[in-house]
Short mmCIF file of C-alpha atoms and ligand atoms in Angstrom, two decimals:
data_model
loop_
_atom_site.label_atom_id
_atom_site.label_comp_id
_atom_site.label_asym_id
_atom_site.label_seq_id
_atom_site.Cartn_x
_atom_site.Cartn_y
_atom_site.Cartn_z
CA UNK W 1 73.69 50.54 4.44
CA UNK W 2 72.47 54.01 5.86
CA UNK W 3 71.21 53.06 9.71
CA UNK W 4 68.42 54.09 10.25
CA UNK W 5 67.10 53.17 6.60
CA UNK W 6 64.36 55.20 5.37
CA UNK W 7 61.98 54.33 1.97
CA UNK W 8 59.82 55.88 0.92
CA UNK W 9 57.04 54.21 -1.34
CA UNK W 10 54.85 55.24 -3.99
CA UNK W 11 51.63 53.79 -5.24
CA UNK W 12 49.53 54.87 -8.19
CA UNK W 13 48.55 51.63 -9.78
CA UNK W 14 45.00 52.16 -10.15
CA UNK W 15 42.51 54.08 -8.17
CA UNK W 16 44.73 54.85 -4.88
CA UNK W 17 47.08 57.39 -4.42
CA UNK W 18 49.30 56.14 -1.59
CA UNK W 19 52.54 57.35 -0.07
CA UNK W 20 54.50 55.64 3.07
CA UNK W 21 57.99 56.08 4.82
CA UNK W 22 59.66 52.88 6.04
CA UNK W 23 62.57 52.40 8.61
CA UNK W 24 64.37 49.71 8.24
CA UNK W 25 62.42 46.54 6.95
CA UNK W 26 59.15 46.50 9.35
CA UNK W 27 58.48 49.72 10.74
CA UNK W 28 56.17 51.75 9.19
CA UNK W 29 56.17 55.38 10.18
CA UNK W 30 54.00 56.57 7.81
CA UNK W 31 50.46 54.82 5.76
CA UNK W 32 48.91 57.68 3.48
CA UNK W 33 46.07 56.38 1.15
CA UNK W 34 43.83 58.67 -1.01
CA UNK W 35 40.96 56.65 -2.29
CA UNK W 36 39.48 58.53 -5.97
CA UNK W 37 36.54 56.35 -5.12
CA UNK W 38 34.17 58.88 -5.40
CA UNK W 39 35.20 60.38 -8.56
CA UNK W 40 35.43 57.23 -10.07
CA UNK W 41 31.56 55.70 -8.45
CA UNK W 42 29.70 58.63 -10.73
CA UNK W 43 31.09 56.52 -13.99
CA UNK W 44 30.53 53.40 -12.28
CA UNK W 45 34.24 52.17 -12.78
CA UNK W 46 37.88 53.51 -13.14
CA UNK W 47 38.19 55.33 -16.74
CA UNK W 48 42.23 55.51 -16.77
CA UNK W 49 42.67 59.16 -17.64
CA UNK W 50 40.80 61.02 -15.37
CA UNK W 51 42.66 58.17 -12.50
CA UNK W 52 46.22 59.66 -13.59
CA UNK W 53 44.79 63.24 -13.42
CA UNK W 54 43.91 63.26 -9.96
CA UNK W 55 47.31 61.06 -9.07
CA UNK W 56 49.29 63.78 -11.08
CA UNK W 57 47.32 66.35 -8.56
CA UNK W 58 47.28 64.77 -5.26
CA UNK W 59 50.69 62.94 -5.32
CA UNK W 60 53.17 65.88 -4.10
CA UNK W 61 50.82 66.33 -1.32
CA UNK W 62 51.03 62.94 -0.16
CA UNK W 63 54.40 63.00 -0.55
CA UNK W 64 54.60 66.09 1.63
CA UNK W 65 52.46 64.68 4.50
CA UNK W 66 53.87 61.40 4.28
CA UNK W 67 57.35 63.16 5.25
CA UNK W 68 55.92 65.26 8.18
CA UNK W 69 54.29 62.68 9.45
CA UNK W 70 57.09 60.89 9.53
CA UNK W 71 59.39 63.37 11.18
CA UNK W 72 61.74 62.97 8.04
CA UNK W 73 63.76 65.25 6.27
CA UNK W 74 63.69 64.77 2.19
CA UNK W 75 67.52 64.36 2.57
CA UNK W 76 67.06 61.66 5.13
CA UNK W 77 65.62 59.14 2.52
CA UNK W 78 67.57 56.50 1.75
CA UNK W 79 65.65 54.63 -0.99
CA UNK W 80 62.46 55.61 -2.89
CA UNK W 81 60.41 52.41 -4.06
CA UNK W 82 57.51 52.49 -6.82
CA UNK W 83 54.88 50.43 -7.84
CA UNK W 84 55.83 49.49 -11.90
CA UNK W 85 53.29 46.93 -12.49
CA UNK W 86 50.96 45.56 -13.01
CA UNK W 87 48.13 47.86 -13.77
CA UNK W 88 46.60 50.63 -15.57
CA UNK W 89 49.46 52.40 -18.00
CA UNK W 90 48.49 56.08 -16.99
CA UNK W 91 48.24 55.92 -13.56
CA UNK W 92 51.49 53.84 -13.36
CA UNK W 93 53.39 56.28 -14.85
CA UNK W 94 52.73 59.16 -12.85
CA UNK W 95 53.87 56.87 -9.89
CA UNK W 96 56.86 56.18 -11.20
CA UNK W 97 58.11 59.25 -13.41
CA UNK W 98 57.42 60.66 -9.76
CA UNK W 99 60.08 58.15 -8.09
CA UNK W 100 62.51 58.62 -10.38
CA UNK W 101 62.03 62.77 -10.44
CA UNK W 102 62.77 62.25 -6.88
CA UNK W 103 65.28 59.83 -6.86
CA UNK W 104 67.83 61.83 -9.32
CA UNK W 105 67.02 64.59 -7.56
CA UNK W 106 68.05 63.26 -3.88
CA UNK W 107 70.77 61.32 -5.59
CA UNK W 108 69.26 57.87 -3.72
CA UNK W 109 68.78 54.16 -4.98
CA UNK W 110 64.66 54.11 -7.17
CA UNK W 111 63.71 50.10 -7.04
CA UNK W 112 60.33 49.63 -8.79
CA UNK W 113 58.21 46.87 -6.96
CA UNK W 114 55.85 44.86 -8.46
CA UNK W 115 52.02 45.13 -6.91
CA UNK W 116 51.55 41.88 -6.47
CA UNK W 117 54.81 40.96 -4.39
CA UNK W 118 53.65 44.09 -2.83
CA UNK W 119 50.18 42.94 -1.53
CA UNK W 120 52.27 39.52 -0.21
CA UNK W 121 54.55 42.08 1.90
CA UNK W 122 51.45 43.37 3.67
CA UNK W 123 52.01 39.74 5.06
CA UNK W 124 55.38 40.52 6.08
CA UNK W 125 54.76 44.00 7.32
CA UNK W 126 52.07 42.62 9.97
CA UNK W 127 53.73 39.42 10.68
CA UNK W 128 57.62 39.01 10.10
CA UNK W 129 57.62 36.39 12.35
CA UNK W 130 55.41 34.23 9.96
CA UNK W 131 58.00 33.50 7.34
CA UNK W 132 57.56 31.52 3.81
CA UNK W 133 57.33 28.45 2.95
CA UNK W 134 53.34 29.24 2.33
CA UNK W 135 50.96 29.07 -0.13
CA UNK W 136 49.24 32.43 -0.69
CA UNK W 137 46.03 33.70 -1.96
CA UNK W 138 46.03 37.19 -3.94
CA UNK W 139 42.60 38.45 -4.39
CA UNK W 140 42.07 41.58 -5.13
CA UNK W 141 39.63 44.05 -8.00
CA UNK W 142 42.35 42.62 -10.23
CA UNK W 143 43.92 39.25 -9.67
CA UNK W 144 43.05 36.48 -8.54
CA UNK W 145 46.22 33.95 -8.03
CA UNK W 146 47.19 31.11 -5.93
CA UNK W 147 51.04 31.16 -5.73
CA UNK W 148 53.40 29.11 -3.58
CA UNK W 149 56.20 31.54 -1.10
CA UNK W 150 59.55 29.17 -1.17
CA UNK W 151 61.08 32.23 0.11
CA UNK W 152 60.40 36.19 -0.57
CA UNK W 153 61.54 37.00 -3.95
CA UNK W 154 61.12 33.13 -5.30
CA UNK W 155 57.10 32.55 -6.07
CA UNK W 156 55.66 29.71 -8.39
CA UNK W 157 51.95 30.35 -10.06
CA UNK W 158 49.62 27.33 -8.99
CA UNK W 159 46.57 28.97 -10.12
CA UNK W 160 45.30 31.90 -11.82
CA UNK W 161 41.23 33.17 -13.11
CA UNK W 162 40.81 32.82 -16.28
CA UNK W 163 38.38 35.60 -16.66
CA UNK W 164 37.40 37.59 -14.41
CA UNK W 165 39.07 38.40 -10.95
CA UNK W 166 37.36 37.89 -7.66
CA UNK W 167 36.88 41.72 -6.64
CA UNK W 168 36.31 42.53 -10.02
CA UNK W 169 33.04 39.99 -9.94
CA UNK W 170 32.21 41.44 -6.62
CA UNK W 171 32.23 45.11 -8.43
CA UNK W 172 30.09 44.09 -11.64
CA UNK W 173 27.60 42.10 -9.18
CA UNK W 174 27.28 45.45 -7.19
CA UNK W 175 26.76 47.46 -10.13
CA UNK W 176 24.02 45.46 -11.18
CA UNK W 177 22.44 45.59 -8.17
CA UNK W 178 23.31 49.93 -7.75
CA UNK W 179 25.99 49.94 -5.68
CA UNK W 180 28.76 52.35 -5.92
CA UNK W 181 31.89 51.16 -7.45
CA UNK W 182 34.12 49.77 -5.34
CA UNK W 183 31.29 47.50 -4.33
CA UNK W 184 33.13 44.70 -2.09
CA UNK W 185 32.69 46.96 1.70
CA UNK W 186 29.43 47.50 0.62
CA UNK W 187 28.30 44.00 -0.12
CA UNK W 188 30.20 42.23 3.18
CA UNK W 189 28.25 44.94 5.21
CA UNK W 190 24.80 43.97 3.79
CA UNK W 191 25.75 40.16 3.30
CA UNK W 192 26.05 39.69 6.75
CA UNK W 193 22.39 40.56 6.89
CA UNK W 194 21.41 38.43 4.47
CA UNK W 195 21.15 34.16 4.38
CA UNK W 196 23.85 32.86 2.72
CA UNK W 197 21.85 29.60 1.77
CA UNK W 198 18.83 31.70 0.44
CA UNK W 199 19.73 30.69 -3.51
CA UNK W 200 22.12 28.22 -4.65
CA UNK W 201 24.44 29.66 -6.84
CA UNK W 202 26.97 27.56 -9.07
CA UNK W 203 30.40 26.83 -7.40
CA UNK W 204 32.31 27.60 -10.49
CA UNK W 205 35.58 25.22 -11.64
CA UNK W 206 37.67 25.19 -14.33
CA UNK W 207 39.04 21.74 -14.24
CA UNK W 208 38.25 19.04 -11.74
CA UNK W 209 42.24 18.95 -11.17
CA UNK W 210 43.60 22.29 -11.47
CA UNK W 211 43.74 25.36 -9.19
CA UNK W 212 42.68 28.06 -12.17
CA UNK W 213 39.19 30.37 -11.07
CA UNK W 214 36.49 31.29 -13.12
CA UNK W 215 34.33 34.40 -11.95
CA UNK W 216 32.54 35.21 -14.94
CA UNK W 217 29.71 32.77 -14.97
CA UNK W 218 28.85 33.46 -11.38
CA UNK W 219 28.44 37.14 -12.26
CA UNK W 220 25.79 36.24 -15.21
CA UNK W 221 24.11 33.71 -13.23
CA UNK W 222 23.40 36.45 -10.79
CA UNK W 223 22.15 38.76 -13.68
CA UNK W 224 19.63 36.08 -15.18
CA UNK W 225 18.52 35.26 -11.86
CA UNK W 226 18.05 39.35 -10.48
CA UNK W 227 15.77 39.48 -14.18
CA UNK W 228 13.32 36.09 -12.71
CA UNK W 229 13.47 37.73 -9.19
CA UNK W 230 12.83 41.32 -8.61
CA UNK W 231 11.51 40.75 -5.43
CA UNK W 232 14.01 38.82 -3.83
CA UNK W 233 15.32 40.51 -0.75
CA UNK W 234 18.72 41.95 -1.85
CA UNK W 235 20.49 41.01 1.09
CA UNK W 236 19.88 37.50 0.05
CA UNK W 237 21.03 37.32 -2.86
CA UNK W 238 24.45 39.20 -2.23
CA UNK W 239 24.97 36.82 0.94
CA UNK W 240 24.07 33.71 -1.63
CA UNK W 241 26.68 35.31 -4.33
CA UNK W 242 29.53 36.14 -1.69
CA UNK W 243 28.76 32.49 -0.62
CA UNK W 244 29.59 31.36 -3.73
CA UNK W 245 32.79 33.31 -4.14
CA UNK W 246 34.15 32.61 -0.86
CA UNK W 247 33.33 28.70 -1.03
CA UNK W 248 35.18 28.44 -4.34
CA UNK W 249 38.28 30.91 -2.98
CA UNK W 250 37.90 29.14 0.15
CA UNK W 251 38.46 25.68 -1.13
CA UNK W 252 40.96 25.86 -3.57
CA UNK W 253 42.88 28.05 -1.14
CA UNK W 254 43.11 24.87 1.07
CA UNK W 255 42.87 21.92 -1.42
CA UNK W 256 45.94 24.06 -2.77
CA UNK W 257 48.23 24.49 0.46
CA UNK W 258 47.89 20.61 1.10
CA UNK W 259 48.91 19.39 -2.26
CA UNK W 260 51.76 21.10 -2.20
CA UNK W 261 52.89 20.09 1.56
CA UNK W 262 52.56 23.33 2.93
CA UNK W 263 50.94 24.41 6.45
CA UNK W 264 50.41 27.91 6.12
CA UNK W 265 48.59 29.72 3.91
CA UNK W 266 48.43 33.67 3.67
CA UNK W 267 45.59 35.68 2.57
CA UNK W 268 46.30 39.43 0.43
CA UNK W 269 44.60 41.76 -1.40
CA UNK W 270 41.39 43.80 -1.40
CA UNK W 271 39.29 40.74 -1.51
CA UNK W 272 41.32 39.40 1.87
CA UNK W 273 39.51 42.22 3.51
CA UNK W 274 36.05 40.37 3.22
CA UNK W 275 34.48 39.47 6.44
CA UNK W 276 32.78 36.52 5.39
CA UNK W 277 36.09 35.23 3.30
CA UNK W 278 37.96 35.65 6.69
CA UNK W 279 35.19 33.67 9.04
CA UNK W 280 35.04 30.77 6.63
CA UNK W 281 38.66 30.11 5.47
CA UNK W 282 39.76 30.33 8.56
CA UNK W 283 37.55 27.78 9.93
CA UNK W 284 38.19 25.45 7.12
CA UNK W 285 41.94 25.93 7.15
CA UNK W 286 41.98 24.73 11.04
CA UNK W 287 39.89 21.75 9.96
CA UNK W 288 42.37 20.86 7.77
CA UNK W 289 45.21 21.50 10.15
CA UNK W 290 46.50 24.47 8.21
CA UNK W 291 47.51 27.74 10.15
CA UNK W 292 45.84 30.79 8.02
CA UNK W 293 47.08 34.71 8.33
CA UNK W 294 45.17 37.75 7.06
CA UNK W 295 47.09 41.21 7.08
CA UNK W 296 44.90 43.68 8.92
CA UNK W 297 42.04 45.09 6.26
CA UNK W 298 44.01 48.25 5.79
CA UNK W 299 47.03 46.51 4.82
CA UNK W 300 44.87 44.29 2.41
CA UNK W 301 43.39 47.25 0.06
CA UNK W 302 46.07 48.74 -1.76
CA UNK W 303 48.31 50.93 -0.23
CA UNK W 304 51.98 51.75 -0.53
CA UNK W 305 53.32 50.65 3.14
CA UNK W 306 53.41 47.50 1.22
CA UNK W 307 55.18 48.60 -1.47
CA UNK W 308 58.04 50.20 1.10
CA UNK W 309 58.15 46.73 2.45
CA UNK W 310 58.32 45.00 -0.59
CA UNK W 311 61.23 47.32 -1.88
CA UNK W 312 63.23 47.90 0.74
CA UNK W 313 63.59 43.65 1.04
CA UNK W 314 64.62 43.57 -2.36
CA UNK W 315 67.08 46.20 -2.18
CA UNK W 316 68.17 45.41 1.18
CA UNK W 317 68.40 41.47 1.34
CA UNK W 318 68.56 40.80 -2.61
CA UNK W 319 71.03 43.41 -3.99
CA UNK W 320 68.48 44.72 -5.80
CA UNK W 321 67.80 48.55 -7.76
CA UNK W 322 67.03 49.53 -11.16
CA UNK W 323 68.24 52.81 -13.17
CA UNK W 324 66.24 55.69 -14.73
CA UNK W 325 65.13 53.73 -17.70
CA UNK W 326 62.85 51.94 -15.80
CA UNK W 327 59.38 51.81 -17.48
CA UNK W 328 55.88 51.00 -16.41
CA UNK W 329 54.35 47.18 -17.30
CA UNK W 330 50.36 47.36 -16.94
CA UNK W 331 51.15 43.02 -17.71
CA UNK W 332 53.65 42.62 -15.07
CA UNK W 333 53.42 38.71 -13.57
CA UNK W 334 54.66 37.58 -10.11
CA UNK W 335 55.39 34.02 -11.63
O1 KG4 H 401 43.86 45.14 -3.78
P1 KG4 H 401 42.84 46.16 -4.13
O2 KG4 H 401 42.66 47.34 -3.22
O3 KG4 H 401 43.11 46.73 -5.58
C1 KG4 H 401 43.58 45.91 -6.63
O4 KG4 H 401 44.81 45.65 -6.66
O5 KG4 H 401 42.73 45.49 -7.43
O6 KG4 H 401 41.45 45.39 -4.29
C2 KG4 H 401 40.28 46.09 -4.62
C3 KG4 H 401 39.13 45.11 -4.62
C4 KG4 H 401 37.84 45.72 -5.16
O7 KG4 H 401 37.29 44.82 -6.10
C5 KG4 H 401 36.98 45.86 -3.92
O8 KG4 H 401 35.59 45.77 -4.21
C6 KG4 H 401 37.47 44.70 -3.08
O9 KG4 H 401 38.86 44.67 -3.28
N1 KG4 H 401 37.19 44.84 -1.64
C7 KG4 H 401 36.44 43.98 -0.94
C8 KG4 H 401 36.38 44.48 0.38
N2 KG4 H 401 37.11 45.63 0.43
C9 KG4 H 401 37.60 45.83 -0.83
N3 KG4 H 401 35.81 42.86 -1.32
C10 KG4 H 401 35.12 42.20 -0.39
N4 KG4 H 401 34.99 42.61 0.90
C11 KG4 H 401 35.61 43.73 1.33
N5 KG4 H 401 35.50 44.12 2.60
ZN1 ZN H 402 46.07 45.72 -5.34
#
């Protein structure tokens, strides 16, 4: 192994075009995220083409700044790591025909990472200290998933939405109520304004037993009751909603890390940047004697320092790479 060991990381999975540089397993020299946001807010939601435009355009930039940031030569890489999956087909495959452009070219090692073990690495990049066993909770515009850490690189799916994903409810809700897509900032901000007990919203399960979500009822419950009440005050009834989402994430988050005998749970994704979701889970998780870690909110949205992380463990520690043939999977599981 090359000492110091440098990855570099791309991300292009859906609406963020990221670029880091990594030394070594933990230390991250370099945290570049380009948010198409605002392209994306005037259709009210990603359309897939114009997304792998503006990657295809802003990528060699990153790539460029990333490195001078860093203080690294291109020759000084040692690894280059790339989101494959899951996620939007287009955008994916700028990412990675990138990666592998650059690894032939430097003559390094290209490992593709999935996104998902990727948000749980934000976990590692924050805290190494805080190893697995632990349940985790990945919440995010995309997935919603409850999966149990034996160790890094060894996950089992406990639970999984059925419809739609927790951000993804948070998005529709704001675009019903004319916020700009990505609406979950916007709603914690004017949540905490609101009363959280205004309206009683259902706590949606799937069965009594099991640790699936279910999203999509909330969302239309919402809808019929925004057409009865047009005058309700709108903080209100986002606080009531985000209630709602973070009671249900909250308690099968817990109910979930002490059937399966573990004391730590971990907290990823988008989602795991909510204010409210943070407050409450981690006072019920201490009620329940369970010790509860959020990545900081900038490791929680997507970004690629946690795909360098996730990457450079599984090449480093698992013996991991993969050649040139190496294709995108928009389906890709963790579990
Ligand atoms: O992980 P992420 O950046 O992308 C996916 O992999 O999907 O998650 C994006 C999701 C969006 O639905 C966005 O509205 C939500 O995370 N989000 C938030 C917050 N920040 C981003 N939801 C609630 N509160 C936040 N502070
Ligand atoms: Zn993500």
């Amino acid at each position: 192994m090359r000492d110091p060991f440098y990855t570099l990381a791309i991300e292009t999975s859906c609406d963020e075009t990221a670029v880091a540089l990594l030394r070594n397993q933990t230390d991250l020299l370099s945290n570049l995220v380009y948010s198409q946001a605002k392209i994306h807010a005037r259709t009210g939601g990603v359309v897939p083409e114009v997304a792998s435009r503006d990657h295809l355009r802003k990528l060699p930039y990153l790539v460029d700044e990333a490195l001078a940031e860093a203080g690294i030569s291109l020759e000084e890489i040692s690894l280059i790591a790339v989101t494959y999956g899951p996620g939007l087909i287009g955008p994916l495959l700028v990412g990675l025909s990138h990666g592998k452009g650059m690894a032939f070219g430097l003559g390094v090692p290209l490992i593709g990472v999935n996104h998902l073990e990727g948000h749980l690495f934000a976990h590692r990049l924050h805290a190494p200290h805080f190893e697995p066993p632990f349940m985790a909770l990945i919440v995010s515009g995309g997935h919603t998933s409850l999966v149990a850490v034996d160790a890094y690189g060894s996950y089992r799916s406990i639970g999984a939405t059925v419809d739609d994903a927790a951000g993804e409810a948070l998005d529709k809700v704001g675009k019903m109520m004319g916020i700009d897509y990505p609406a979950g900032a916007e709603i914690d901000r004017l949540a905490s304004l609101g009363d959280p007990s205004a309206i009683r919203f259902p706590r949606p399960t799937v069965t009594a037993a099991g640790f699936d979500f279910s999203f999509a009822g909330l969302k239309t419950s919402v809808l019929y009751y925004l057409k009865d009440h047009r005058r309700q005050r709108r903080e209100d009834v986002l606080a009531s909603f985000l209630e709602s989402v973070v009671d249900v994430l909250a308690t099968r988050a817990v109910d979930a890390t002490r059937r399966y005998h573990l004391e730590r749970l971990v907290v990823v994704g988008g989602v795991a940047a909510n204010t409210r979701l943070r407050g409450v889970l981690t006072e019920r998780a201490a009620s329940r004697g369970i010790e509860v870690m959020f990545p900081p909110s900038a490791l929680c949205t997507d970004n690629a320092a946690m795909i360098s992380a996730a990457g450079a463990f599984r090449y480093l520690e698992m013996g991991e790479s993969h050649d040139l043939s190496l294709t995108a999977v928009p389906g890709l599981h963790l579990a």
